[in-house]
C-alpha positions as semicolon CSV with decimal commas, in nm:
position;residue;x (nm);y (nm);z (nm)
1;X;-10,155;12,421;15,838
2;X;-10,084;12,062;15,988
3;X;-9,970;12,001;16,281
4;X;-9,603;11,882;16,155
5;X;-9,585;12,183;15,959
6;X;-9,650;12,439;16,261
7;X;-9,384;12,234;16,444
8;X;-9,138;12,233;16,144
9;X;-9,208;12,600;16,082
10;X;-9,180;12,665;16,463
11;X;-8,803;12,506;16,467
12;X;-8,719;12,714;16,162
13;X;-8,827;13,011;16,372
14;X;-8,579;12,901;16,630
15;X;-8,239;12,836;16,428
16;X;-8,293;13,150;16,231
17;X;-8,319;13,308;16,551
18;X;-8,001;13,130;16,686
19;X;-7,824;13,151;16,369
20;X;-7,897;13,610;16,449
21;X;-7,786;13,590;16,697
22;X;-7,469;13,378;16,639
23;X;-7,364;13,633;16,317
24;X;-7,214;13,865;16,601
25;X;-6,927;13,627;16,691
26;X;-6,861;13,561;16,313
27;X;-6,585;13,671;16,165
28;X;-6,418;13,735;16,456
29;X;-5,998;13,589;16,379
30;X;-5,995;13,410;16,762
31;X;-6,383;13,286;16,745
32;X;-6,318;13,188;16,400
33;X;-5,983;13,031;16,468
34;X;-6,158;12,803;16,756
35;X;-6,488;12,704;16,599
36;X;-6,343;12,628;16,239
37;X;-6,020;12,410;16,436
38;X;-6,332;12,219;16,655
39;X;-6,521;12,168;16,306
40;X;-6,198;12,028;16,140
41;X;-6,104;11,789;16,442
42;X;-6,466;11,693;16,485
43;X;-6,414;11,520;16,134
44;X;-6,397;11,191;16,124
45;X;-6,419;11,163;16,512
46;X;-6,060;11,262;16,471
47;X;-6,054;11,458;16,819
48;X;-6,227;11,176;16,989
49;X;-6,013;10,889;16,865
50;X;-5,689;11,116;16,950
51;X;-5,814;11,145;17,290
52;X;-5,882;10,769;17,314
53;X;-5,536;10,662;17,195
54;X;-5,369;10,955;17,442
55;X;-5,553;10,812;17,723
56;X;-5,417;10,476;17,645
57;X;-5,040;10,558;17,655
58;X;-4,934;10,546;18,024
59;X;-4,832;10,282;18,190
60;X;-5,031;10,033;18,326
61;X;-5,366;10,108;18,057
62;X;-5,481;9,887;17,848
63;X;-5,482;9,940;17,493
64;X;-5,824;9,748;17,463
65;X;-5,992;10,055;17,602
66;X;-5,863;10,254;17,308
67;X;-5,962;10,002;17,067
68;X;-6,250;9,973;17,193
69;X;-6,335;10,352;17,237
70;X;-6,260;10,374;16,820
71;X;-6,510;10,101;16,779
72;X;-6,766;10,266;16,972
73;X;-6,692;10,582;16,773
74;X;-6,782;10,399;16,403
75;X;-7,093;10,213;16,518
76;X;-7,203;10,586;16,641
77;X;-7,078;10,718;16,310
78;X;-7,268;10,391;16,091
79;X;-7,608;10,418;16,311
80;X;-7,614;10,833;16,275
81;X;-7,463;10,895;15,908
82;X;-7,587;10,566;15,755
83;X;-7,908;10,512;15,934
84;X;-8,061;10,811;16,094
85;X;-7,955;11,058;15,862
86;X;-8,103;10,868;15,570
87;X;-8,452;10,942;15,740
88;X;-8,431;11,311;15,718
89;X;-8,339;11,556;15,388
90;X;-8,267;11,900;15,529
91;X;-8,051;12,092;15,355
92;X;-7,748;12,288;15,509
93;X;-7,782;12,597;15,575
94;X;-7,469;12,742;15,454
95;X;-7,160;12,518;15,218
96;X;-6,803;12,480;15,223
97;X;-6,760;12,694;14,888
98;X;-6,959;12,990;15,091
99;X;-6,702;12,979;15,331
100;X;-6,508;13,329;15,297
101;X;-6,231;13,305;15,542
102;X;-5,900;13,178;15,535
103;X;-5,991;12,879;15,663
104;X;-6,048;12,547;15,550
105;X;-6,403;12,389;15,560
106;X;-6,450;12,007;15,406
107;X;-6,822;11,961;15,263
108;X;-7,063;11,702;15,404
109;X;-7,208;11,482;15,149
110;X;-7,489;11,366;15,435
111;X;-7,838;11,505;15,579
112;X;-7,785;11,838;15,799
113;X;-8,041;11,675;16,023
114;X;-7,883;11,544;16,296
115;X;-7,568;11,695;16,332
116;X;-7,288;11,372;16,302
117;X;-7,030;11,591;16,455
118;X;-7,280;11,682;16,765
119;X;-7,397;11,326;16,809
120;X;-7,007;11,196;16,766
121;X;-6,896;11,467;17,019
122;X;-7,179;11,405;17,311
123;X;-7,125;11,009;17,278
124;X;-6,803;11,024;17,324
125;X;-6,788;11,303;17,618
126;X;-7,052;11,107;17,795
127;X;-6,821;10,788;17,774
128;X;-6,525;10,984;17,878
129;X;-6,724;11,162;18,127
130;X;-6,821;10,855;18,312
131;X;-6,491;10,713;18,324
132;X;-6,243;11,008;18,404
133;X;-6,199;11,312;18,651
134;X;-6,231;11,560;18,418
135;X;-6,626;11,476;18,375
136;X;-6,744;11,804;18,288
137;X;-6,454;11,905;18,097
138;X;-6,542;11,671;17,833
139;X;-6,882;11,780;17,793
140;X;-6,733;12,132;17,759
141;X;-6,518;11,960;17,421
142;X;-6,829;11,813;17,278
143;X;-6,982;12,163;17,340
144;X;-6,760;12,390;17,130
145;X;-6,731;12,088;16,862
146;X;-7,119;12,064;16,852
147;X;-7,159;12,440;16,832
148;X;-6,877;12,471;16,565
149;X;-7,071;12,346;16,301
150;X;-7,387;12,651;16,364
151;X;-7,049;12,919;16,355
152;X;-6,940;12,768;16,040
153;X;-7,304;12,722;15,917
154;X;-7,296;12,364;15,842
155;X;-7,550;12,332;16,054
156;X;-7,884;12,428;16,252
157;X;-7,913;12,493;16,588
158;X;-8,180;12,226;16,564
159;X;-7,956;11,955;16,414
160;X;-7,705;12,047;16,646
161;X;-7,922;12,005;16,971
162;X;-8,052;11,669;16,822
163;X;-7,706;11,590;16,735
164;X;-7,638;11,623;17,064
165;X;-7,910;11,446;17,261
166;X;-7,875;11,154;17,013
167;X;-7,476;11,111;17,074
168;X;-7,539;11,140;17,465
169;X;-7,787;10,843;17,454
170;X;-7,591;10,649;17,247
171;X;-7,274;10,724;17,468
172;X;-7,514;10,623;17,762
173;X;-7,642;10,250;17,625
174;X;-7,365;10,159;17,380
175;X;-7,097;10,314;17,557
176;X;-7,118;10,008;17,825
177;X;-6,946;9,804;17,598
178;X;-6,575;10,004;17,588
179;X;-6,373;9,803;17,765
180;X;-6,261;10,053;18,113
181;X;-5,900;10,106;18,090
């Protein structure tokens, strides 16, 4: 067995063992409520750009910072979903037509591996984080949007950490050029 395959077998391992473990809270009408809603505003960026425009509105902000913030948002999405995910073929573990609860699910057409939603989420919380009193609360956002996509089983806990490590670096070097408003 070569080395890559130990270490790809190895990280199998580990999502189906996080993936066990995460059938418990599955199903459940409250967990299921929050984790599918995170999944569907993680789409698109659509939480993060709301946030971005809301944090624009009062008096005395400059709108630049929420253009700005959007912009940062599609050169995450173009260098994740156009350029790193064309590196990697994993396939999902789970699909939108599997999805046997009430609610809605839309079906990536990308890679599993890295999670865009993840990387999306932890590049913008580390951009809000840096700029904002409510640091940590941000992270916490990114958090249940990252970890949405394992409940919903649109991803592995693998794509999902690298998601997120990904999104926070590229919240840490790009995110210098958002405008602070």
């Amino acid at each position: 067995m070569t080395e890559q395959s130990q270490f790809t077998s190895r990280v199998d391992q580990l999502d189906q063992q996080v993936d066990e473990w995460w059938e418990r809270w599955r199903g459940m009408p409250t967990v299921d409520r929050l984790f599918f809603g995170a999944s569907n505003l993680g789409d698109f960026s659509l939480i993060w750009h709301l946030v971005g425009g809301l944090r624009a509105l009062p008096p005395g902000r400059k709108t630049g910072s929420a253009v700005g913030f959007s912009a940062l948002l599609g050169l995450e999405s173009l260098l994740v979903n156009q350029g790193v995910k064309r590196f990697f073929v994993r396939n999902r573990p789970g699909s939108a037509d599997e999805n046997t609860t009430k609610h809605q699910l839309r079906q990536p057409i990308t890679s599993s591996f890295p999670s865009g939603h993840a990387s999306a989420a932890f590049c913008a919380s580390t951009v809000l984080a840096s700029r904002s009193k409510f640091g940590s609360l941000w992270h916490l956002v990114a958090g249940v949007v990252a970890c949405s996509r394992i409940h919903v089983r649109l991803h592995h806990a693998s794509d999902v950490g690298a998601g997120a490590c990904l999104g926070f670096l590229l919240g840490k070097t790009i995110g210098r050029l958002v405008p602070k408003g």
